[in-house]
Amino acid sequence: MSLSPNKTSTDELELAARTPLPSSRSTLALNRGDSLPTSSMMLNESSLAPVDGGAKAYSFLLASFFVQALVWGFQGANGIFLDSYLTTPKYNSQPHASTILPVIGPLSSGIIYCSGVVLYPFYARYPYHRRTSMWVGVALAWASLFAASYVTSVIAILLFEGVLYGIAGSFLYACCISYMTEWFVNKRGMANGVIFAGTAFGGIIVPLTIPQLIKAYGLPKTIRIFSIAIAVILVPLLPFVRPRIPDSRMHQQIPAPQSKEWMKSTTIWIALAANTLQGFGYFVPIVWLPTFARELRITTSQAALTVALLNGASVFGRISMGYLSDVLDPFFLAMSTLLSTSLVTFVIWGLLSRNLAGLLSFGIAYGMLASGWTSLFTAFVRPVAKENPNLTTTLFGYFLFSRGLGNILSTPISSGLITGSTVDMRKAFPLSGGKYGNVIIFVGTCFAGAAGISLLGWAMDLRQRAGSRVSSS
């Protein structure tokens, strides 16, 4: 079988980076850029599936899409679960229930995000543990929700749905991202967008299904049904979420990367700053949209439709942003969508969402514009990580961690803005006496600030490219 030189070079670098040297007193310490004797250390390239295409690559991508749909589908319906908890006496009558219950969803997703800084370096050194981690993740996801369906204490619900489910989702989520860097190189932005679109797809199906189940069976049984569905659907999917480089060829510890050159990259730190600020704003409307809808006298099913449309628009936003990130400057894309999202928040949510039509319009616009942000991660790290899959996933972990900080902290901040506001916002935001006014201002300002930071990153990119053209000429 004939192979293109570029493809062979890419795979040899990847295999050399992941394959440890044999134990020997004469073995030299080699950096990634050093030349390696392929006869003793390279795997047979013809035995590996191709990157960026082929049945195995796309079956992996499709399976990962549905894994993420299930893992994050429960998170997408968090606002509906929260509204149900807050309107059920046996939960809302407990001490500090109004403070604890809103934290459950953000804590769970925050753990999934923040765990990346630990899991990605671990999987880079011990890649053969990824398969085991995924099966453990499925077992924990089922057990955590199944147990949560039988407890009534809000503290116990926080531990099972918030902490344990978050740990389960971390294993499943991180392994999909780690495998993705092996299967896709030139189309990594597109693949990243498809995987993240799976999270939004789950946010379409689950929010439309959950209200009907709660109405028919009650909240505890609904959570129990969802736990069983996770196990039944994920178990047959996991065999397709597999590595491109077989784990059987990497059953030794891979040395930890020593290079910290990426820390000198100004654009990475600018992207991380914008990512953190975006995270503080992004999750707030998703958490509070069903509760906001109830203030409009909208039914539970109509509120669920709002969340579903937001997530449906997110599918388009994430896939399209992933595709565009492979061909356009990520900071330009970031600045454009962040500024547009800020305007949508202030105008459509703040001024026009006084009925169902206005709220649906906000959900669609917000989903299309704001949700595509995570599809830019691979484009942000590409100039630094290049074709190094280990560094790519490590940097990915830092982006998810900074986003997770916003995810966890934004809910208590927004709760405080709603319940503790002393400023009269009724003239600008008349709904419910203006109690959501400070939250709308907070979200819109976060996106505007992140847009300003992205503008700085875009200016630096343009200056670097201009300098490169001058030096080459």
Tab-separated table of C-alpha atoms in Angstrom:
chain	number	residue	atom	x	y	z
A	1	MET	CA	0.000	0.000	0.000
A	2	SER	CA	1.423	3.378	-0.976
A	3	LEU	CA	1.415	6.187	1.548
A	4	SER	CA	1.843	9.900	1.072
A	5	PRO	CA	5.034	11.394	2.582
A	6	ASN	CA	3.071	13.871	4.701
A	7	LYS	CA	0.870	11.180	6.202
A	8	THR	CA	3.839	8.931	6.935
A	9	SER	CA	5.735	11.763	8.587
A	10	THR	CA	2.785	12.695	10.783
A	11	ASP	CA	2.213	9.138	11.910
A	12	GLU	CA	5.887	8.461	12.548
A	13	LEU	CA	6.103	11.504	14.796
A	14	GLU	CA	2.968	10.439	16.662
A	15	LEU	CA	4.094	6.857	17.065
A	16	ALA	CA	7.586	7.861	18.131
A	17	ALA	CA	6.170	10.216	20.746
A	18	ARG	CA	3.884	7.546	22.188
A	19	THR	CA	6.248	4.554	21.965
A	20	PRO	CA	8.799	4.418	24.798
A	21	LEU	CA	12.403	3.479	24.143
A	22	PRO	CA	13.545	0.015	25.276
A	23	SER	CA	15.489	-0.180	28.489
A	24	SER	CA	19.233	0.071	27.770
A	25	ARG	CA	22.278	1.652	29.318
A	26	SER	CA	23.201	3.083	25.961
A	27	THR	CA	19.779	4.635	25.291
A	28	LEU	CA	19.976	8.369	24.770
A	29	ALA	CA	17.359	10.856	25.936
A	30	LEU	CA	15.644	12.122	22.790
A	31	ASN	CA	13.409	15.093	22.284
A	32	ARG	CA	10.468	15.069	19.939
A	33	GLY	CA	12.346	16.888	17.247
A	34	ASP	CA	15.339	14.469	17.245
A	35	SER	CA	15.757	11.873	14.529
A	36	LEU	CA	14.761	8.358	15.534
A	37	PRO	CA	15.827	5.009	14.063
A	38	THR	CA	12.529	3.877	12.666
A	39	SER	CA	13.543	0.236	12.297
A	40	SER	CA	13.683	-0.341	16.052
A	41	MET	CA	11.173	2.128	17.397
A	42	MET	CA	8.541	2.775	14.743
A	43	LEU	CA	5.413	0.730	14.440
A	44	ASN	CA	4.370	-0.531	11.052
A	45	GLU	CA	2.434	2.401	9.583
A	46	SER	CA	0.494	0.186	7.188
A	47	SER	CA	-1.179	-1.558	10.125
A	48	LEU	CA	-2.780	1.672	11.387
A	49	ALA	CA	-6.080	3.134	10.221
A	50	PRO	CA	-5.773	6.418	8.282
A	51	VAL	CA	-6.151	9.792	9.980
A	52	ASP	CA	-8.809	12.362	9.035
A	53	GLY	CA	-11.043	9.816	7.323
A	54	GLY	CA	-12.053	6.218	6.828
A	55	ALA	CA	-14.692	3.987	8.381
A	56	LYS	CA	-12.957	3.593	11.733
A	57	ALA	CA	-12.328	7.314	12.179
A	58	TYR	CA	-15.905	8.268	11.370
A	59	SER	CA	-17.416	5.416	13.403
A	60	PHE	CA	-15.353	6.683	16.350
A	61	LEU	CA	-16.640	10.217	15.736
A	62	LEU	CA	-20.268	9.079	15.517
A	63	ALA	CA	-20.014	6.962	18.674
A	64	SER	CA	-18.330	9.830	20.546
A	65	PHE	CA	-21.130	12.140	19.386
A	66	PHE	CA	-23.740	9.946	21.093
A	67	VAL	CA	-21.607	9.330	24.186
A	68	GLN	CA	-21.367	13.078	24.692
A	69	ALA	CA	-25.088	13.439	23.964
A	70	LEU	CA	-25.924	11.136	26.876
A	71	VAL	CA	-23.274	12.414	29.287
A	72	TRP	CA	-24.218	16.052	28.722
A	73	GLY	CA	-27.904	15.476	28.019
A	74	PHE	CA	-28.550	15.234	31.729
A	75	GLN	CA	-26.642	18.492	32.193
A	76	GLY	CA	-28.695	20.118	29.444
A	77	ALA	CA	-31.868	19.366	31.376
A	78	ASN	CA	-30.425	20.686	34.640
A	79	GLY	CA	-32.634	23.756	34.561
A	80	ILE	CA	-35.744	21.567	34.278
A	81	PHE	CA	-34.626	19.348	37.147
A	82	LEU	CA	-33.799	22.440	39.210
A	83	ASP	CA	-37.246	23.923	38.597
A	84	SER	CA	-38.843	20.626	39.640
A	85	TYR	CA	-36.755	20.404	42.808
A	86	LEU	CA	-37.498	24.024	43.750
A	87	THR	CA	-41.263	23.516	43.349
A	88	THR	CA	-41.467	20.220	45.299
A	89	PRO	CA	-42.061	20.718	49.057
A	90	LYS	CA	-40.026	17.716	50.265
A	91	TYR	CA	-36.947	19.273	48.642
A	92	ASN	CA	-37.466	23.040	48.836
A	93	SER	CA	-38.482	22.947	52.505
A	94	GLN	CA	-35.076	21.667	53.616
A	95	PRO	CA	-32.543	24.094	55.136
A	96	HIS	CA	-30.473	25.971	52.507
A	97	ALA	CA	-32.268	24.120	49.677
A	98	SER	CA	-32.534	27.285	47.568
A	99	THR	CA	-28.741	27.634	47.772
A	100	ILE	CA	-27.701	23.978	47.415
A	101	LEU	CA	-30.010	22.808	44.627
A	102	PRO	CA	-28.919	25.392	41.983
A	103	VAL	CA	-25.294	24.296	42.516
A	104	ILE	CA	-25.858	20.619	41.592
A	105	GLY	CA	-25.737	20.962	37.807
A	106	PRO	CA	-22.866	23.464	37.618
A	107	LEU	CA	-20.858	21.417	40.136
A	108	SER	CA	-21.253	18.273	38.050
A	109	SER	CA	-20.327	19.911	34.742
A	110	GLY	CA	-17.605	21.906	36.501
A	111	ILE	CA	-15.967	18.681	37.658
A	112	ILE	CA	-16.082	17.359	34.089
A	113	TYR	CA	-14.381	20.513	32.851
A	114	CYS	CA	-11.823	20.996	35.632
A	115	SER	CA	-10.699	17.365	35.850
A	116	GLY	CA	-9.016	17.679	32.458
A	117	VAL	CA	-5.833	19.181	33.924
A	118	VAL	CA	-5.341	15.896	35.819
A	119	LEU	CA	-6.815	13.336	33.413
A	120	TYR	CA	-5.238	14.467	30.136
A	121	PRO	CA	-1.617	14.344	31.369
A	122	PHE	CA	-2.398	10.999	33.057
A	123	TYR	CA	-3.811	9.505	29.854
A	124	ALA	CA	-0.834	10.864	27.901
A	125	ARG	CA	1.531	8.873	30.139
A	126	TYR	CA	-0.701	5.832	30.635
A	127	PRO	CA	-2.822	5.636	27.451
A	128	TYR	CA	-3.723	1.988	28.069
A	129	HIS	CA	-5.858	3.043	31.063
A	130	ARG	CA	-8.334	4.951	28.905
A	131	ARG	CA	-10.462	1.922	28.019
A	132	THR	CA	-10.813	0.922	31.670
A	133	SER	CA	-11.675	4.504	32.604
A	134	MET	CA	-14.558	4.579	30.141
A	135	TRP	CA	-16.135	1.413	31.530
A	136	VAL	CA	-15.712	2.763	35.063
A	137	GLY	CA	-17.351	5.979	33.892
A	138	VAL	CA	-20.417	4.140	32.591
A	139	ALA	CA	-20.761	2.206	35.857
A	140	LEU	CA	-20.446	5.373	37.955
A	141	ALA	CA	-22.897	7.316	35.779
A	142	TRP	CA	-25.532	4.625	36.205
A	143	ALA	CA	-24.865	4.137	39.936
A	144	SER	CA	-24.826	7.851	40.800
A	145	LEU	CA	-28.191	8.663	39.200
A	146	PHE	CA	-29.771	5.400	40.336
A	147	ALA	CA	-28.773	6.178	43.936
A	148	ALA	CA	-29.880	9.823	43.599
A	149	SER	CA	-33.364	8.652	42.628
A	150	TYR	CA	-33.824	7.039	46.053
A	151	VAL	CA	-32.553	9.801	48.358
A	152	THR	CA	-34.473	12.877	49.501
A	153	SER	CA	-31.764	14.878	51.291
A	154	VAL	CA	-30.539	17.774	49.165
A	155	ILE	CA	-26.999	17.129	50.454
A	156	ALA	CA	-27.164	13.512	49.260
A	157	ILE	CA	-28.551	14.647	45.894
A	158	LEU	CA	-25.653	17.086	45.625
A	159	LEU	CA	-23.148	14.279	46.280
A	160	PHE	CA	-24.689	11.781	43.847
A	161	GLU	CA	-25.865	14.035	40.997
A	162	GLY	CA	-23.255	16.737	41.476
A	163	VAL	CA	-20.027	15.037	42.525
A	164	LEU	CA	-20.243	11.355	41.565
A	165	TYR	CA	-21.949	11.944	38.210
A	166	GLY	CA	-19.374	14.638	37.468
A	167	ILE	CA	-16.539	12.159	38.070
A	168	ALA	CA	-18.244	9.607	35.813
A	169	GLY	CA	-18.685	12.162	33.048
A	170	SER	CA	-15.038	13.206	33.400
A	171	PHE	CA	-13.798	9.722	32.482
A	172	LEU	CA	-16.070	9.433	29.457
A	173	TYR	CA	-15.525	12.970	28.212
A	174	ALA	CA	-11.733	13.035	28.574
A	175	CYS	CA	-11.231	9.711	26.800
A	176	CYS	CA	-13.253	10.850	23.782
A	177	ILE	CA	-11.142	14.015	23.463
A	178	SER	CA	-7.901	12.070	23.926
A	179	TYR	CA	-8.816	9.575	21.194
A	180	MET	CA	-9.949	12.393	18.905
A	181	THR	CA	-6.409	13.835	18.746
A	182	GLU	CA	-5.203	10.468	17.400
A	183	TRP	CA	-7.887	10.068	14.739
A	184	PHE	CA	-7.940	13.626	13.387
A	185	VAL	CA	-5.094	16.029	12.564
A	186	ASN	CA	-5.925	18.353	9.651
A	187	LYS	CA	-9.668	18.051	10.358
A	188	ARG	CA	-9.330	18.280	14.120
A	189	GLY	CA	-11.426	21.440	14.362
A	190	MET	CA	-14.278	19.772	12.494
A	191	ALA	CA	-14.026	16.638	14.650
A	192	ASN	CA	-13.982	18.730	17.809
A	193	GLY	CA	-17.082	20.573	16.636
A	194	VAL	CA	-18.933	17.307	15.950
A	195	ILE	CA	-18.107	15.899	19.401
A	196	PHE	CA	-19.229	19.103	21.121
A	197	ALA	CA	-22.349	19.134	18.940
A	198	GLY	CA	-23.221	15.808	20.565
A	199	THR	CA	-23.533	17.598	23.896
A	200	ALA	CA	-26.038	19.982	22.324
A	201	PHE	CA	-27.931	17.142	20.621
A	202	GLY	CA	-28.455	15.537	24.019
A	203	GLY	CA	-29.714	18.910	25.173
A	204	ILE	CA	-32.442	18.745	22.516
A	205	ILE	CA	-33.783	15.265	23.241
A	206	VAL	CA	-33.520	15.132	27.022
A	207	PRO	CA	-35.229	18.470	27.865
A	208	LEU	CA	-38.168	17.545	25.614
A	209	THR	CA	-38.481	14.103	27.203
A	210	ILE	CA	-37.908	14.854	30.883
A	211	PRO	CA	-41.035	17.023	31.554
A	212	GLN	CA	-43.309	14.299	30.176
A	213	LEU	CA	-41.598	11.653	32.312
A	214	ILE	CA	-41.788	13.817	35.428
A	215	LYS	CA	-45.474	14.416	34.783
A	216	ALA	CA	-46.156	10.692	34.322
A	217	TYR	CA	-43.837	9.114	36.904
A	218	GLY	CA	-42.554	11.860	39.197
A	219	LEU	CA	-39.037	13.215	39.613
A	220	PRO	CA	-37.334	10.252	41.385
A	221	LYS	CA	-38.530	7.639	38.886
A	222	THR	CA	-37.570	9.897	35.985
A	223	ILE	CA	-33.982	10.067	37.234
A	224	ARG	CA	-34.027	6.284	37.709
A	225	ILE	CA	-35.215	5.760	34.134
A	226	PHE	CA	-32.477	8.030	32.835
A	227	SER	CA	-29.809	6.118	34.773
A	228	ILE	CA	-30.915	2.844	33.174
A	229	ALA	CA	-31.007	4.469	29.727
A	230	ILE	CA	-27.400	5.609	30.144
A	231	ALA	CA	-26.218	2.050	30.840
A	232	VAL	CA	-28.293	0.443	28.080
A	233	ILE	CA	-27.196	2.900	25.376
A	234	LEU	CA	-23.558	3.495	26.331
A	235	VAL	CA	-22.480	-0.130	26.745
A	236	PRO	CA	-22.848	-1.028	23.017
A	237	LEU	CA	-21.298	2.311	21.966
A	238	LEU	CA	-18.025	2.039	23.875
A	239	PRO	CA	-16.375	-0.573	21.598
A	240	PHE	CA	-16.431	2.039	18.816
A	241	VAL	CA	-14.787	4.709	20.995
A	242	ARG	CA	-11.336	3.243	20.546
A	243	PRO	CA	-7.774	4.468	19.997
A	244	ARG	CA	-6.179	4.651	16.591
A	245	ILE	CA	-2.898	3.379	18.051
A	246	PRO	CA	-3.785	0.083	19.782
A	247	ASP	CA	-3.288	0.108	23.540
A	248	SER	CA	-1.614	-3.304	23.260
A	249	ARG	CA	1.381	-1.529	21.707
A	250	MET	CA	1.731	0.977	24.532
A	251	HIS	CA	1.756	-1.103	27.707
A	252	GLN	CA	4.667	0.810	29.177
A	253	GLN	CA	4.729	4.123	30.962
A	254	ILE	CA	5.418	6.955	28.522
A	255	PRO	CA	7.804	9.609	29.903
A	256	ALA	CA	6.125	12.866	30.874
A	257	PRO	CA	6.786	15.716	28.427
A	258	GLN	CA	9.383	18.130	29.821
A	259	SER	CA	8.876	21.055	27.447
A	260	LYS	CA	7.034	24.079	28.826
A	261	GLU	CA	7.584	26.240	25.767
A	262	TRP	CA	3.844	26.703	25.396
A	263	MET	CA	3.849	28.788	28.592
A	264	LYS	CA	5.771	31.486	26.704
A	265	SER	CA	2.982	31.827	24.151
A	266	THR	CA	1.126	35.096	24.712
A	267	THR	CA	-1.754	34.058	22.460
A	268	ILE	CA	-2.442	30.963	24.591
A	269	TRP	CA	-2.769	33.103	27.728
A	270	ILE	CA	-5.009	35.587	25.890
A	271	ALA	CA	-7.216	32.734	24.706
A	272	LEU	CA	-7.370	31.297	28.243
A	273	ALA	CA	-8.366	34.697	29.660
A	274	ALA	CA	-11.164	35.079	27.106
A	275	ASN	CA	-12.224	31.486	27.721
A	276	THR	CA	-12.512	32.038	31.479
A	277	LEU	CA	-14.612	35.158	31.105
A	278	GLN	CA	-16.820	33.482	28.500
A	279	GLY	CA	-17.369	30.598	30.931
A	280	PHE	CA	-18.584	32.946	33.638
A	281	GLY	CA	-21.296	34.246	31.339
A	282	TYR	CA	-22.234	31.269	29.186
A	283	PHE	CA	-23.838	28.912	31.711
A	284	VAL	CA	-26.060	31.430	33.489
A	285	PRO	CA	-28.924	31.601	30.928
A	286	ILE	CA	-28.915	27.809	30.547
A	287	VAL	CA	-29.429	27.324	34.294
A	288	TRP	CA	-32.044	30.029	34.788
A	289	LEU	CA	-34.009	29.912	31.516
A	290	PRO	CA	-36.737	27.496	32.777
A	291	THR	CA	-37.169	29.532	35.982
A	292	PHE	CA	-37.244	32.734	33.943
A	293	ALA	CA	-39.900	31.151	31.710
A	294	ARG	CA	-42.073	30.333	34.732
A	295	GLU	CA	-42.077	34.070	35.593
A	296	LEU	CA	-43.650	34.645	32.169
A	297	ARG	CA	-46.477	32.216	33.079
A	298	ILE	CA	-45.143	29.800	30.452
A	299	THR	CA	-45.939	26.101	30.869
A	300	THR	CA	-43.277	23.541	31.749
A	301	SER	CA	-43.431	22.021	28.259
A	302	GLN	CA	-42.982	25.440	26.644
A	303	ALA	CA	-40.038	26.164	28.928
A	304	ALA	CA	-38.512	22.827	27.920
A	305	LEU	CA	-38.997	23.791	24.273
A	306	THR	CA	-36.963	26.934	24.904
A	307	VAL	CA	-34.053	24.889	26.259
A	308	ALA	CA	-34.378	22.357	23.433
A	309	LEU	CA	-34.274	25.064	20.764
A	310	LEU	CA	-31.208	26.604	22.409
A	311	ASN	CA	-29.447	23.247	22.296
A	312	GLY	CA	-30.701	22.542	18.778
A	313	ALA	CA	-29.180	25.788	17.568
A	314	SER	CA	-26.004	24.805	19.433
A	315	VAL	CA	-25.583	21.744	17.196
A	316	PHE	CA	-25.400	23.979	14.140
A	317	GLY	CA	-23.238	26.541	15.939
A	318	ARG	CA	-20.657	24.032	17.146
A	319	ILE	CA	-20.282	22.104	13.898
A	320	SER	CA	-20.073	25.257	11.782
A	321	MET	CA	-17.615	26.906	14.180
A	322	GLY	CA	-15.455	23.783	14.193
A	323	TYR	CA	-15.369	23.767	10.395
A	324	LEU	CA	-14.588	27.497	10.186
A	325	SER	CA	-11.817	27.180	12.789
A	326	ASP	CA	-9.870	24.963	10.365
A	327	VAL	CA	-9.735	27.767	7.769
A	328	LEU	CA	-10.154	31.135	9.577
A	329	ASP	CA	-8.353	32.915	12.412
A	330	PRO	CA	-9.847	31.662	15.713
A	331	PHE	CA	-9.521	35.050	17.414
A	332	PHE	CA	-11.518	36.729	14.639
A	333	LEU	CA	-14.222	34.085	15.011
A	334	ALA	CA	-14.134	34.462	18.798
A	335	MET	CA	-14.408	38.258	18.736
A	336	SER	CA	-17.286	38.178	16.237
A	337	THR	CA	-19.407	35.615	18.085
A	338	LEU	CA	-18.696	37.001	21.560
A	339	LEU	CA	-19.686	40.528	20.602
A	340	SER	CA	-22.812	39.261	18.862
A	341	THR	CA	-23.750	37.186	21.906
A	342	SER	CA	-23.361	40.217	24.160
A	343	LEU	CA	-25.776	42.179	21.964
A	344	VAL	CA	-28.232	39.273	21.876
A	345	THR	CA	-28.164	39.064	25.670
A	346	PHE	CA	-28.809	42.758	26.264
A	347	VAL	CA	-31.378	43.262	23.486
A	348	ILE	CA	-33.301	40.005	23.024
A	349	TRP	CA	-33.130	38.559	26.551
A	350	GLY	CA	-33.085	41.880	28.394
A	351	LEU	CA	-35.641	43.866	26.388
A	352	LEU	CA	-37.652	41.574	24.116
A	353	SER	CA	-38.131	38.353	26.121
A	354	ARG	CA	-41.471	39.329	27.622
A	355	ASN	CA	-43.399	36.456	26.028
A	356	LEU	CA	-42.802	32.986	24.614
A	357	ALA	CA	-41.856	34.253	21.151
A	358	GLY	CA	-39.188	36.550	22.557
A	359	LEU	CA	-37.748	33.828	24.771
A	360	LEU	CA	-37.657	31.315	21.910
A	361	SER	CA	-35.872	33.885	19.748
A	362	PHE	CA	-33.278	34.396	22.462
A	363	GLY	CA	-32.744	30.651	22.868
A	364	ILE	CA	-32.122	30.140	19.143
A	365	ALA	CA	-29.813	33.149	18.771
A	366	TYR	CA	-27.898	32.395	21.962
A	367	GLY	CA	-27.447	28.747	21.038
A	368	MET	CA	-26.112	29.520	17.558
A	369	LEU	CA	-23.674	32.208	18.689
A	370	ALA	CA	-22.493	31.339	22.190
A	371	SER	CA	-22.291	27.560	22.037
A	372	GLY	CA	-19.733	27.374	19.244
A	373	TRP	CA	-16.988	28.729	21.505
A	374	THR	CA	-15.642	25.351	22.626
A	375	SER	CA	-15.167	24.297	18.997
A	376	LEU	CA	-12.382	26.904	18.816
A	377	PHE	CA	-10.173	25.166	21.382
A	378	THR	CA	-8.259	23.065	18.864
A	379	ALA	CA	-7.621	26.142	16.702
A	380	PHE	CA	-6.280	28.074	19.703
A	381	VAL	CA	-3.778	25.329	20.597
A	382	ARG	CA	-2.810	24.293	17.041
A	383	PRO	CA	-0.047	26.921	16.519
A	384	VAL	CA	1.660	25.808	19.741
A	385	ALA	CA	0.953	22.064	19.865
A	386	LYS	CA	1.179	21.537	16.087
A	387	GLU	CA	0.929	17.727	15.530
A	388	ASN	CA	1.792	16.675	19.077
A	389	PRO	CA	-1.326	14.834	20.374
A	390	ASN	CA	-0.101	14.771	23.993
A	391	LEU	CA	0.468	18.532	24.128
A	392	THR	CA	-2.837	19.127	22.343
A	393	THR	CA	-4.818	17.242	24.997
A	394	THR	CA	-2.794	18.811	27.827
A	395	LEU	CA	-3.598	22.324	26.605
A	396	PHE	CA	-7.179	21.234	26.007
A	397	GLY	CA	-7.315	20.345	29.698
A	398	TYR	CA	-6.256	23.859	30.706
A	399	PHE	CA	-8.943	25.394	28.503
A	400	LEU	CA	-11.592	23.143	30.007
A	401	PHE	CA	-10.330	23.898	33.529
A	402	SER	CA	-10.577	27.672	33.107
A	403	ARG	CA	-14.033	27.259	31.576
A	404	GLY	CA	-15.016	24.999	34.447
A	405	LEU	CA	-14.157	27.716	36.961
A	406	GLY	CA	-16.754	29.939	35.365
A	407	ASN	CA	-19.209	27.076	35.229
A	408	ILE	CA	-18.933	26.392	38.965
A	409	LEU	CA	-18.738	29.982	40.215
A	410	SER	CA	-21.271	31.604	37.884
A	411	THR	CA	-24.278	29.931	39.526
A	412	PRO	CA	-23.693	31.196	43.093
A	413	ILE	CA	-22.820	34.591	41.625
A	414	SER	CA	-26.031	34.712	39.593
A	415	SER	CA	-28.063	33.431	42.560
A	416	GLY	CA	-26.684	36.267	44.648
A	417	LEU	CA	-27.479	38.780	41.921
A	418	ILE	CA	-31.093	37.558	41.799
A	419	THR	CA	-31.794	37.288	45.526
A	420	GLY	CA	-29.508	39.953	46.955
A	421	SER	CA	-29.928	42.864	44.553
A	422	THR	CA	-30.548	46.259	46.180
A	423	VAL	CA	-30.723	48.237	42.927
A	424	ASP	CA	-34.145	48.930	41.416
A	425	MET	CA	-34.010	47.486	37.867
A	426	ARG	CA	-37.743	47.598	37.140
A	427	LYS	CA	-37.575	50.386	34.565
A	428	ALA	CA	-34.909	48.717	32.415
A	429	PHE	CA	-36.001	45.103	33.063
A	430	PRO	CA	-39.612	45.122	34.295
A	431	LEU	CA	-40.137	41.331	34.448
A	432	SER	CA	-40.563	40.055	38.030
A	433	GLY	CA	-39.793	43.444	39.479
A	434	GLY	CA	-36.457	43.630	37.661
A	435	LYS	CA	-34.860	40.798	39.676
A	436	TYR	CA	-33.181	39.338	36.554
A	437	GLY	CA	-31.750	42.694	35.486
A	438	ASN	CA	-28.400	42.292	37.242
A	439	VAL	CA	-28.016	38.778	35.834
A	440	ILE	CA	-28.608	39.994	32.273
A	441	ILE	CA	-26.086	42.794	32.745
A	442	PHE	CA	-23.571	40.335	34.225
A	443	VAL	CA	-23.885	37.888	31.304
A	444	GLY	CA	-23.760	40.569	28.618
A	445	THR	CA	-20.737	42.217	30.231
A	446	CYS	CA	-18.849	38.915	30.467
A	447	PHE	CA	-19.290	38.320	26.741
A	448	ALA	CA	-18.353	41.910	25.890
A	449	GLY	CA	-15.206	41.644	28.019
A	450	ALA	CA	-14.235	38.338	26.407
A	451	ALA	CA	-14.770	39.950	22.974
A	452	GLY	CA	-12.364	42.750	23.902
A	453	ILE	CA	-9.718	40.221	24.961
A	454	SER	CA	-10.218	38.289	21.714
A	455	LEU	CA	-9.781	41.512	19.751
A	456	LEU	CA	-6.351	41.848	21.368
A	457	GLY	CA	-5.495	38.285	20.339
A	458	TRP	CA	-6.605	38.932	16.759
A	459	ALA	CA	-4.476	42.099	16.591
A	460	MET	CA	-1.447	40.139	17.798
A	461	ASP	CA	-2.071	37.412	15.205
A	462	LEU	CA	-2.266	40.009	12.422
A	463	ARG	CA	0.975	41.649	13.581
A	464	GLN	CA	2.775	38.284	13.725
A	465	ARG	CA	1.624	37.381	10.226
A	466	ALA	CA	2.707	40.761	8.876
A	467	GLY	CA	6.119	40.299	10.458
A	468	SER	CA	6.426	36.819	8.967
A	469	ARG	CA	5.632	38.148	5.467
A	470	VAL	CA	8.238	40.909	5.805
A	471	SER	CA	10.962	38.536	7.002
A	472	SER	CA	10.208	35.998	4.250
A	473	SER	CA	10.403	38.657	1.543
